[in-house]
Amino acid sequence: MTREEYANMLLPNVLHDRKYYEEKYQKRNLKPGAMVTRIAPSPTGFVHIGTLYQAIVANKLAKQSGGVCFLRIEDTDQKRLVENGIEQILEAVKAYQIPFDEYPIDMEREVGAYGPYIQSKRADIYQAFAKDLIIKDLAYPSFLTEEEKKEMTEKQQKRKQRIGYYGIWASKERALTMEEVKEKVEAGIPYVIRLKSKGSFDNKIVIEDCIKGKIEFPENDMDHVLLKSDGIPTYHFAHAVDDTLMGTTHVTRGDEWVSSLPLHIELFHALGFEPPKYAHLATIQKEEDGKKRKISKRKDPEANVRFYSEKGIPVEAVKIYLMTLANSNFEEWFLANPDSDMDEFELHFENMSTSGALFDMEKLLNISRNYLSRISAEEFYNQILQWAETYSKDFIEDLKTYKDIIIATLNIERNVAKPRKDYGMYSEIESNIKYMYHFENPEYEWQRITDKKEIVEILTTYIENYYDSSDTEEVWFNKMKEMCDKLGYASNMKEYKKNPDNYKGNVADVSTVLRVALTGRSRTPNLYDIMKIIGQEEITRRIALLKN
Ligand code: GLU
């Protein structure tokens, strides 16, 4: 039996050979220095904030260098797949407007010439390369059962040896002749294809990571599985094949893969490929009881990108925040250039953290408040409406009915040098502005003046003698002061502080009565603006509520 016949027996249903695929996927024609990056999420559950982070970093690096960024779905681990996993990834990519150049649109359609971009559709490609390794005696079949594997591990534990399939542990199957293998295959014994490692644990290799710098490892000496018994590849093998054929220049991926580097480097060499550059991104961490830990899929709701959508934290704010985690100098740049497009900032590996980036919800909300304070009220309204259509259906009717009032409210103290920063999430808007269009049975937050008779006196005096809907803000405020003098309150704060006992209170106490009477709240945006928006009739009605 020739080695070709042997390889054919082991992988009988392969349509094409390695050469076919190498010719099919031509080298990308890009200018020098252009980076080809990707994210390669597995559809094993909800989309993790870390995946979004990686997507933003990978895209930015590609775009700023004139390169390409693509999305590859890694759905080869059948046991961990979840229903709708792929849809969730595609949805998140859409929601966050991640500008991939190449990606699957859905299970059938895709954009890009290096696909399929869903690994389960690439089985023939992996098998073609595995077959080539078998022909070159760089890979071999392994018939080890789960039971035998367990026994081996137990022995290794007992002897305090490294766990895994290497050296003497692999020697028996490595030594099987083609005839012996044939017998087993014909007997229907299932098998996987393993790498025939040439490495030695006593040798060291040094890898230059773009973020972590030089890292030294012992060489890989494990005969890792390349193809499982159903012909589906492991992550490691698929990574080497795909990132080569797809022309990835820089693999930006999670820190948890660092320890696999020796295996990956060996795989690239066995396949005759040039390894890409690696940049291992620090994981997003959380502080709990003074200790840092990886943000957890199970424990932390903020690990799920849907959390931000549900809360209504704007996409733009989340992206800006993730950029601050990616590069320590981004924040400074952004503060200095608040109106610039994020794309104008250059991301550099040198400025990326080697330890974990700490997730800080308060900081994210601050960024969000800033962002929302700088867009136009109309744009803000549209974003709220869009959010409500998915996450707050009950709010939609009011949003539509009171559109003008709501936009006017959002517009209070907006187009000024220091705009108000009242809102950080769309989900906080309704409860914060409802009093503007819905004012029945309010709970009044009275402050210093609580006596009902006094309150009614102030309000009656105001509405009968001082209120004029056509007043300018200045006149309005002067009248408030005049009324204070009349009712025994200090209109001048300095005077009041000198002799507080001479007065019933001061102008702030009086205007608070008006504010609470008209809104229920002791703290609101500019009261004059609020009064302009709700209008004379409604002001009169609200004041009358207290007189009864
Ligand atoms: N499928 C791997 C994961 O989800 C991808 C790692 C990589 O980016 O290469 O962790």
Coordinates of C-alpha atoms and ligand atoms in Angstrom, one line a residue:
M1 CA 0.0 0.0 0.0
T2 CA 1.4 3.4 -0.9
R3 CA 1.1 6.2 1.6
E4 CA -1.5 7.9 -0.7
E5 CA -3.6 4.7 -0.7
Y6 CA -3.2 4.6 3.1
A7 CA -4.3 8.2 3.5
N8 CA -7.3 7.4 1.2
M9 CA -8.3 4.5 3.3
L10 CA -8.2 6.7 6.4
L11 CA -10.0 9.6 4.9
P12 CA -12.0 8.1 2.0
N13 CA -14.5 10.9 1.3
V14 CA -12.3 13.8 0.6
L15 CA -13.3 15.7 -2.6
H16 CA -10.1 17.7 -3.2
D17 CA -6.5 17.7 -2.3
R18 CA -4.4 20.3 -0.5
K19 CA -3.1 21.7 -3.7
Y20 CA -6.6 22.4 -4.9
Y21 CA -7.4 24.6 -1.9
E22 CA -4.0 26.3 -1.9
E23 CA -4.7 27.4 -5.5
K24 CA -8.3 28.3 -4.8
Y25 CA -7.4 30.7 -2.0
Q26 CA -4.8 33.0 -3.5
K27 CA -2.6 35.2 -1.4
R28 CA -4.4 38.5 -0.7
N29 CA -3.1 41.4 -2.7
L30 CA -2.6 44.1 0.0
K31 CA -0.2 46.9 0.4
P32 CA 2.8 46.3 2.7
G33 CA 1.9 46.6 6.4
A34 CA -1.8 46.0 5.8
M35 CA -3.1 43.7 8.6
V36 CA -5.6 40.9 8.0
T37 CA -7.4 40.2 11.3
R38 CA -10.4 38.3 12.4
I39 CA -12.5 37.2 15.2
A40 CA -13.4 33.5 15.4
P41 CA -16.2 33.1 18.0
S42 CA -17.8 29.8 18.8
P43 CA -21.6 29.8 19.0
T44 CA -21.7 28.2 22.4
G45 CA -24.0 30.6 24.2
F46 CA -24.7 34.3 24.4
V47 CA -22.2 36.7 22.9
H48 CA -19.6 37.7 25.4
I49 CA -18.5 41.3 25.9
G50 CA -15.0 40.0 25.4
T51 CA -15.9 38.9 21.9
L52 CA -17.3 42.4 21.1
Y53 CA -14.1 43.8 22.5
Q54 CA -12.0 41.5 20.3
A55 CA -14.2 42.4 17.3
I56 CA -13.6 46.2 17.8
V57 CA -9.8 45.7 18.3
A58 CA -9.5 43.4 15.3
N59 CA -11.5 45.7 13.0
K60 CA -9.7 48.8 14.1
L61 CA -6.2 47.3 13.5
A62 CA -7.2 46.1 10.0
K63 CA -8.9 49.4 9.0
Q64 CA -6.2 51.7 10.2
S65 CA -3.6 49.7 8.2
G66 CA -5.6 49.4 5.0
G67 CA -6.2 45.7 5.6
V68 CA -9.1 43.3 6.0
C69 CA -11.1 42.0 9.0
F70 CA -13.3 39.0 8.8
L71 CA -15.7 37.0 10.9
R72 CA -15.3 33.2 11.1
I73 CA -17.7 31.1 13.0
E74 CA -16.1 28.2 14.8
D75 CA -18.8 25.7 15.2
T76 CA -16.7 22.5 15.2
D77 CA -17.3 21.6 18.9
Q78 CA -20.6 19.9 18.4
K79 CA -21.0 19.2 22.1
R80 CA -20.9 22.9 23.1
L81 CA -23.1 24.3 20.4
V82 CA -26.3 26.0 21.4
E83 CA -29.4 26.6 19.3
N84 CA -29.4 30.1 17.7
G85 CA -25.8 30.5 18.7
I86 CA -24.8 31.6 15.2
E87 CA -27.8 33.9 14.9
Q88 CA -26.9 35.6 18.2
I89 CA -23.4 36.3 16.9
L90 CA -24.7 37.8 13.7
E91 CA -27.2 39.8 15.5
A92 CA -24.6 41.3 17.8
V93 CA -22.4 42.1 14.9
K94 CA -25.3 44.0 13.3
A95 CA -26.4 45.7 16.5
Y96 CA -22.9 47.0 17.1
Q97 CA -22.3 47.8 13.5
I98 CA -19.0 46.0 13.4
P99 CA -17.6 46.7 9.9
F100 CA -16.3 43.3 8.9
D101 CA -15.2 43.1 5.3
E102 CA -15.9 39.4 5.0
Y103 CA -18.6 37.5 7.0
P104 CA -21.4 35.1 6.9
I105 CA -24.7 36.9 6.3
D106 CA -26.7 33.9 7.4
M107 CA -26.3 30.1 7.2
E108 CA -26.5 30.2 3.4
R109 CA -25.1 33.6 2.2
E110 CA -21.8 35.3 2.8
V111 CA -19.6 38.2 1.8
G112 CA -15.9 37.5 0.9
A113 CA -13.8 35.3 -1.3
Y114 CA -12.1 33.2 1.4
G115 CA -15.1 31.4 2.7
P116 CA -17.0 29.4 3.7
Y117 CA -16.8 31.5 6.9
I118 CA -18.6 28.9 9.0
Q119 CA -16.2 26.1 9.9
S120 CA -18.8 23.3 9.7
K121 CA -18.9 24.0 6.0
R122 CA -15.2 23.6 5.6
A123 CA -14.9 19.9 6.5
D124 CA -13.4 18.9 3.1
I125 CA -10.7 21.5 3.5
Y126 CA -9.5 20.2 6.8
Q127 CA -9.5 16.7 5.6
A128 CA -7.5 17.5 2.6
F129 CA -4.8 19.0 4.7
A130 CA -5.0 16.1 7.3
K131 CA -4.6 13.7 4.4
D132 CA -1.5 15.5 3.2
L133 CA 0.0 15.2 6.7
I134 CA -0.8 11.4 6.7
I135 CA 0.9 11.0 3.4
K136 CA 4.0 12.8 4.7
D137 CA 3.9 10.7 7.9
L138 CA 3.3 13.8 10.0
A139 CA 0.0 12.5 11.3
Y140 CA -1.4 9.1 12.1
P141 CA -4.6 7.4 13.2
S142 CA -5.3 6.7 16.9
F143 CA -7.8 4.1 18.1
L144 CA -7.5 4.9 21.7
T145 CA -10.8 4.5 23.5
E146 CA -12.2 6.8 26.2
E147 CA -11.5 4.0 28.7
E148 CA -7.9 3.6 27.7
K149 CA -7.4 7.3 27.8
K150 CA -8.7 7.5 31.3
E151 CA -6.4 4.7 32.4
M152 CA -3.5 6.4 30.8
T153 CA -4.3 9.7 32.7
E154 CA -4.6 7.8 36.0
K155 CA -1.2 6.2 35.5
Q156 CA 0.3 9.6 34.7
Q157 CA -1.2 11.1 37.7
K158 CA 0.0 8.3 39.9
R159 CA 3.5 8.6 38.6
K160 CA 3.3 12.4 38.8
Q161 CA 4.1 12.7 35.1
R162 CA 2.7 15.2 32.6
I163 CA -0.8 14.4 31.4
G164 CA -1.3 13.8 27.7
Y165 CA -0.5 11.8 24.7
Y166 CA 3.2 12.0 24.0
G167 CA 6.5 10.1 24.0
I168 CA 6.2 6.5 25.3
W169 CA 2.5 6.9 25.8
A170 CA 2.0 7.5 22.1
S171 CA 4.7 5.1 20.9
K172 CA 2.5 2.0 20.5
E173 CA 0.1 3.6 18.1
R174 CA 2.7 5.5 16.3
A175 CA 4.4 2.2 15.6
L176 CA 1.3 0.6 14.1
T177 CA 2.1 -0.6 10.5
M178 CA -0.2 0.4 7.6
E179 CA -1.4 -3.2 7.5
E180 CA -2.2 -3.2 11.2
V181 CA -4.1 0.0 10.8
K182 CA -6.0 -1.4 7.8
E183 CA -7.2 -4.3 9.9
K184 CA -8.6 -2.1 12.6
V185 CA -10.2 0.2 10.1
E186 CA -11.8 -2.7 8.3
A187 CA -13.0 -4.0 11.7
G188 CA -14.9 -0.8 12.0
I189 CA -12.9 0.6 15.1
P190 CA -13.4 4.3 15.2
Y191 CA -10.2 6.5 15.1
V192 CA -9.1 10.0 15.3
I193 CA -6.1 11.6 13.4
R194 CA -3.3 12.8 15.6
L195 CA -0.3 15.0 14.9
K196 CA 3.0 13.1 15.0
S197 CA 4.8 15.7 17.1
K198 CA 8.5 16.2 16.5
G199 CA 9.0 18.4 19.5
S200 CA 10.8 17.8 22.7
F201 CA 9.7 19.1 26.0
D202 CA 13.3 19.8 26.9
N203 CA 13.7 22.3 24.1
K204 CA 12.6 25.8 24.4
I205 CA 10.9 28.0 21.9
V206 CA 10.6 31.8 22.1
I207 CA 7.5 33.5 20.6
E208 CA 7.2 37.2 20.2
D209 CA 3.7 38.2 21.1
C210 CA 2.7 41.6 19.8
I211 CA 1.2 42.6 23.2
K212 CA 3.0 40.4 25.7
G213 CA 6.5 40.6 24.1
K214 CA 8.8 37.6 24.2
I215 CA 7.4 34.5 25.8
E216 CA 9.4 31.3 26.3
F217 CA 7.8 27.9 26.2
P218 CA 8.9 24.3 26.1
E219 CA 8.3 22.8 22.7
N220 CA 5.1 20.9 22.1
D221 CA 5.6 17.2 22.2
M222 CA 1.9 16.1 22.4
D223 CA 0.3 14.2 19.6
H224 CA -2.8 16.3 19.7
V225 CA -5.9 15.3 17.9
L226 CA -6.3 17.1 14.5
L227 CA -9.5 15.4 13.3
K228 CA -12.0 13.8 15.5
S229 CA -13.6 10.4 14.6
D230 CA -16.4 12.2 12.7
G231 CA -13.8 14.0 10.5
I232 CA -14.4 17.3 12.3
P233 CA -11.3 19.2 13.2
T234 CA -10.2 20.4 16.6
Y235 CA -9.9 24.2 17.2
H236 CA -6.1 23.9 16.9
F237 CA -6.0 22.3 13.5
A238 CA -8.8 24.4 12.1
H239 CA -7.0 27.5 13.3
A240 CA -3.8 26.6 11.5
V241 CA -5.6 25.7 8.2
D242 CA -8.1 28.6 8.2
D243 CA -5.9 31.4 9.3
T244 CA -3.4 30.4 6.6
L245 CA -5.9 30.0 3.8
M246 CA -7.8 33.1 4.8
G247 CA -4.5 35.1 4.9
T248 CA -4.7 36.2 8.5
T249 CA -1.5 38.2 9.3
H250 CA -2.3 38.9 13.0
V251 CA -4.3 36.6 15.2
T252 CA -5.8 38.8 17.9
R253 CA -7.5 36.5 20.3
G254 CA -8.2 35.9 24.0
D255 CA -5.4 35.4 26.5
E256 CA -6.6 31.9 27.3
W257 CA -5.0 30.6 24.1
V258 CA -1.4 31.6 25.0
S259 CA -0.6 28.2 26.4
S260 CA -1.6 26.6 23.1
L261 CA 1.1 28.6 21.2
P262 CA 3.7 25.8 21.1
L263 CA 1.2 23.4 19.6
H264 CA 0.1 26.0 17.1
I265 CA 3.6 26.9 16.0
E266 CA 4.3 23.2 15.5
L267 CA 1.2 22.7 13.5
F268 CA 2.0 25.6 11.2
H269 CA 5.4 24.1 10.6
A270 CA 4.1 20.6 10.0
L271 CA 1.7 22.0 7.5
G272 CA 4.5 23.9 5.8
F273 CA 2.9 27.3 6.6
E274 CA 4.4 30.5 7.9
P275 CA 2.8 31.2 11.4
P276 CA 0.9 34.5 11.7
K277 CA 1.8 37.1 14.3
Y278 CA -0.1 36.7 17.5
A279 CA -1.5 39.3 19.8
H280 CA -3.1 37.8 22.9
L281 CA -5.6 40.3 24.4
A282 CA -6.0 40.6 28.1
T283 CA -9.3 39.4 29.3
I284 CA -11.9 41.8 30.7
Q285 CA -11.9 41.5 34.5
K286 CA -14.1 42.5 37.3
E287 CA -13.2 43.5 40.8
E288 CA -15.0 41.6 43.6
D289 CA -14.1 41.9 47.2
G290 CA -11.0 43.7 46.3
K291 CA -9.8 40.9 44.0
K292 CA -9.7 40.9 40.2
R293 CA -11.2 38.0 38.4
K294 CA -12.2 37.2 34.8
I295 CA -15.7 38.5 34.0
S296 CA -17.8 35.4 34.3
K297 CA -20.3 34.0 31.8
R298 CA -22.4 32.6 34.6
K299 CA -22.1 35.1 37.4
D300 CA -22.0 38.5 35.7
P301 CA -25.0 39.8 33.7
E302 CA -22.7 42.4 32.1
A303 CA -20.7 39.6 30.4
N304 CA -23.6 39.3 27.9
V305 CA -23.7 41.9 25.2
R306 CA -27.5 41.7 25.3
F307 CA -27.3 43.2 28.8
Y308 CA -26.3 46.6 27.3
S309 CA -29.0 46.4 24.6
E310 CA -31.7 45.7 27.2
K311 CA -30.6 48.4 29.5
G312 CA -30.4 50.8 26.5
I313 CA -26.8 51.7 26.8
P314 CA -26.0 53.2 23.3
V315 CA -23.9 51.2 21.0
E316 CA -21.6 54.1 20.5
A317 CA -21.0 54.4 24.2
V318 CA -20.2 50.8 24.6
K319 CA -17.8 51.0 21.7
I320 CA -16.0 54.1 23.1
Y321 CA -15.8 52.4 26.4
L322 CA -14.2 49.2 24.9
M323 CA -11.7 51.4 23.1
T324 CA -10.7 52.9 26.5
L325 CA -10.1 49.3 27.7
A326 CA -8.1 48.5 24.6
N327 CA -5.7 51.4 24.6
S328 CA -4.7 53.4 27.7
N329 CA -4.3 56.6 25.8
F330 CA -7.6 56.5 24.0
E331 CA -9.5 58.2 26.8
E332 CA -7.1 61.2 26.8
W333 CA -7.4 61.5 23.0
F334 CA -11.1 61.2 23.1
L335 CA -11.5 63.9 25.7
A336 CA -9.3 66.2 23.6
N337 CA -11.2 65.4 20.4
P338 CA -14.8 64.8 21.6
D339 CA -16.2 65.5 18.2
S340 CA -13.8 63.3 16.2
D341 CA -14.7 60.0 14.8
M342 CA -13.2 57.1 16.8
D343 CA -11.7 55.9 13.5
E344 CA -9.3 58.8 13.6
F345 CA -7.6 57.3 16.6
E346 CA -4.7 54.9 16.0
L347 CA -4.7 51.8 18.1
H348 CA -1.2 50.4 19.0
F349 CA -0.2 47.1 20.5
E350 CA 2.3 48.9 22.7
N351 CA -0.6 50.6 24.5
M352 CA -2.5 47.4 25.2
S353 CA -2.7 46.1 28.7
T354 CA -0.8 42.8 29.4
S355 CA -2.8 42.1 32.5
G356 CA -6.6 42.2 32.6
A357 CA -8.6 45.3 31.7
L358 CA -10.9 46.1 34.6
F359 CA -14.6 46.5 33.8
D360 CA -16.1 49.6 35.3
M361 CA -19.8 50.1 34.9
E362 CA -19.8 53.6 36.3
K363 CA -17.2 54.7 33.8
L364 CA -19.2 53.2 31.0
L365 CA -22.3 55.1 32.2
N366 CA -20.3 58.3 32.4
I367 CA -19.2 57.8 28.8
S368 CA -22.8 57.1 27.9
R369 CA -24.1 60.3 29.6
N370 CA -21.5 62.3 27.8
Y371 CA -22.3 60.8 24.5
L372 CA -26.1 61.2 25.0
S373 CA -25.6 64.8 26.1
R374 CA -23.8 65.7 22.8
I375 CA -26.2 64.3 20.2
S376 CA -29.3 66.3 19.0
A377 CA -32.6 65.9 20.9
E378 CA -34.1 64.5 17.7
E379 CA -31.4 61.9 17.3
F380 CA -31.7 61.0 20.9
Y381 CA -35.5 60.6 20.6
N382 CA -35.0 58.4 17.5
Q383 CA -32.6 56.2 19.4
I384 CA -35.0 55.9 22.3
L385 CA -37.8 55.0 20.0
Q386 CA -35.7 52.4 18.2
W387 CA -34.7 50.9 21.5
A388 CA -38.3 50.8 22.9
E389 CA -39.4 49.0 19.8
T390 CA -37.6 45.9 21.1
Y391 CA -37.1 46.4 24.8
S392 CA -39.9 48.6 26.1
K393 CA -43.1 48.2 24.0
D394 CA -45.3 49.9 26.6
F395 CA -43.3 53.1 26.2
I396 CA -43.9 53.4 22.5
E397 CA -47.4 54.8 22.6
D398 CA -46.4 57.7 24.9
L399 CA -43.2 58.2 22.9
K400 CA -45.3 58.7 19.8
T401 CA -48.2 60.7 21.4
Y402 CA -45.9 63.1 23.2
K403 CA -43.1 63.3 20.7
D404 CA -42.9 67.1 20.7
I405 CA -43.0 67.4 24.5
I406 CA -40.4 64.6 24.9
I407 CA -38.0 66.1 22.3
A408 CA -38.4 69.6 23.9
T409 CA -37.7 68.0 27.3
L410 CA -34.6 66.2 26.1
N411 CA -33.5 69.5 24.5
I412 CA -33.4 71.4 27.8
E413 CA -29.9 72.7 28.5
R414 CA -28.6 70.6 25.6
N415 CA -27.0 72.9 23.0
V416 CA -24.8 74.8 25.4
A417 CA -21.2 74.6 26.3
K418 CA -21.8 72.3 29.2
P419 CA -24.9 70.3 28.4
R420 CA -26.8 68.4 31.1
K421 CA -25.9 64.8 31.6
D422 CA -29.1 63.4 32.9
Y423 CA -29.3 60.2 31.0
G424 CA -27.0 57.2 30.6
M425 CA -29.4 54.6 29.4
Y426 CA -32.6 54.6 27.3
S427 CA -34.2 52.6 30.1
E428 CA -34.0 55.5 32.5
I429 CA -35.8 58.0 30.3
E430 CA -39.4 57.1 30.8
S431 CA -39.4 57.3 34.6
N432 CA -37.4 60.5 34.4
I433 CA -39.5 62.5 32.0
K434 CA -43.0 61.0 32.5
Y435 CA -44.1 63.9 34.7
M436 CA -43.8 66.2 31.7
Y437 CA -46.8 64.6 29.9
H438 CA -48.5 62.6 32.7
F439 CA -49.2 64.2 36.0
E440 CA -51.9 62.5 38.0
N441 CA -51.6 61.8 41.7
P442 CA -47.9 62.8 41.9
E443 CA -45.9 62.0 45.0
Y444 CA -44.6 65.4 45.9
E445 CA -41.0 65.7 47.1
W446 CA -41.5 68.8 49.3
Q447 CA -38.3 70.1 50.8
R448 CA -37.9 73.0 53.3
I449 CA -41.5 74.3 53.0
T450 CA -43.9 71.5 53.8
D451 CA -46.9 73.3 55.3
K452 CA -49.8 72.8 52.9
K453 CA -51.3 76.2 53.7
E454 CA -48.0 78.0 53.0
I455 CA -47.6 76.0 49.8
V456 CA -51.0 77.0 48.6
E457 CA -50.4 80.6 49.5
I458 CA -47.2 80.7 47.5
L459 CA -48.7 79.1 44.5
T460 CA -51.9 81.1 44.5
T461 CA -49.9 84.3 44.8
Y462 CA -47.7 83.2 42.0
I463 CA -50.4 82.2 39.6
E464 CA -52.7 85.2 40.3
N465 CA -50.1 88.0 40.5
Y466 CA -46.8 87.0 39.0
Y467 CA -47.1 84.3 36.3
D468 CA -47.1 85.5 32.7
S469 CA -46.5 82.8 30.1
S470 CA -44.8 85.3 27.8
D471 CA -42.1 86.4 30.3
T472 CA -38.5 86.0 29.4
E473 CA -36.4 83.9 31.8
E474 CA -34.9 87.0 33.3
V475 CA -38.3 88.6 33.9
W476 CA -39.6 85.3 35.2
F477 CA -36.9 85.1 37.7
N478 CA -37.1 88.7 38.8
K479 CA -40.8 88.2 39.5
M480 CA -40.0 85.2 41.6
K481 CA -37.7 87.4 43.7
E482 CA -40.3 90.1 43.9
M483 CA -42.8 87.6 45.2
C484 CA -40.3 86.5 47.8
D485 CA -40.0 90.0 49.2
K486 CA -43.7 90.3 49.3
L487 CA -44.3 87.0 51.1
G488 CA -41.5 87.4 53.7
Y489 CA -38.8 85.3 52.0
A490 CA -35.3 86.5 51.2
S491 CA -34.8 87.3 47.5
N492 CA -31.1 87.9 48.1
M493 CA -29.1 84.9 49.3
K494 CA -26.4 87.0 50.9
E495 CA -28.9 88.9 53.0
Y496 CA -30.5 85.7 54.0
K497 CA -27.3 84.1 55.1
K498 CA -26.5 87.2 57.3
N499 CA -29.9 87.2 59.0
P500 CA -31.8 84.0 58.4
D501 CA -34.1 84.7 61.3
N502 CA -35.5 87.7 59.6
Y503 CA -37.1 85.6 56.9
K504 CA -39.4 82.7 56.5
G505 CA -36.9 81.2 54.0
N506 CA -35.3 82.2 50.8
V507 CA -35.9 82.3 47.0
A508 CA -34.6 78.8 46.6
D509 CA -37.2 77.5 49.0
V510 CA -39.9 79.3 47.1
S511 CA -38.8 78.2 43.7
T512 CA -38.6 74.7 45.0
V513 CA -42.2 74.9 46.0
L514 CA -43.1 75.8 42.4
R515 CA -40.8 73.1 41.0
V516 CA -42.3 70.4 43.2
A517 CA -45.8 71.6 42.6
L518 CA -45.4 71.4 38.8
T519 CA -43.3 68.3 38.5
G520 CA -43.5 66.4 41.8
R521 CA -39.8 66.5 42.0
S522 CA -37.3 68.5 43.9
R523 CA -34.6 68.2 41.2
T524 CA -35.4 68.7 37.6
P525 CA -33.8 70.4 34.6
N526 CA -34.4 74.2 34.3
L527 CA -37.8 75.0 35.7
Y528 CA -38.4 78.0 33.3
D529 CA -37.9 75.6 30.3
I530 CA -40.2 73.0 31.9
M531 CA -42.9 75.7 32.3
K532 CA -42.6 76.8 28.7
I533 CA -43.0 73.2 27.5
I534 CA -46.0 72.2 29.6
G535 CA -47.7 75.6 29.0
Q536 CA -50.1 77.8 30.8
E537 CA -53.2 75.6 30.9
E538 CA -51.3 72.7 32.3
I539 CA -49.5 74.9 34.8
T540 CA -52.8 76.2 36.0
R541 CA -54.2 72.7 36.3
R542 CA -51.2 71.4 38.2
I543 CA -51.4 74.2 40.7
A544 CA -55.1 73.7 41.1
L545 CA -54.5 70.1 42.1
L546 CA -52.9 71.4 45.3
K547 CA -55.5 74.0 46.1
N548 CA -58.3 71.4 46.4
Ligands
GLU1 N1 -13.2 29.7 18.7 C1 -12.2 30.3 19.6 C2 -12.9 30.9 20.8 O1 -14.1 31.1 20.7 C3 -11.5 31.3 18.9 C4 -10.1 31.7 19.3 C5 -9.4 32.5 18.2 O2 -9.7 33.6 18.1 O3 -8.6 31.9 17.5 O4 -12.3 31.1 21.8

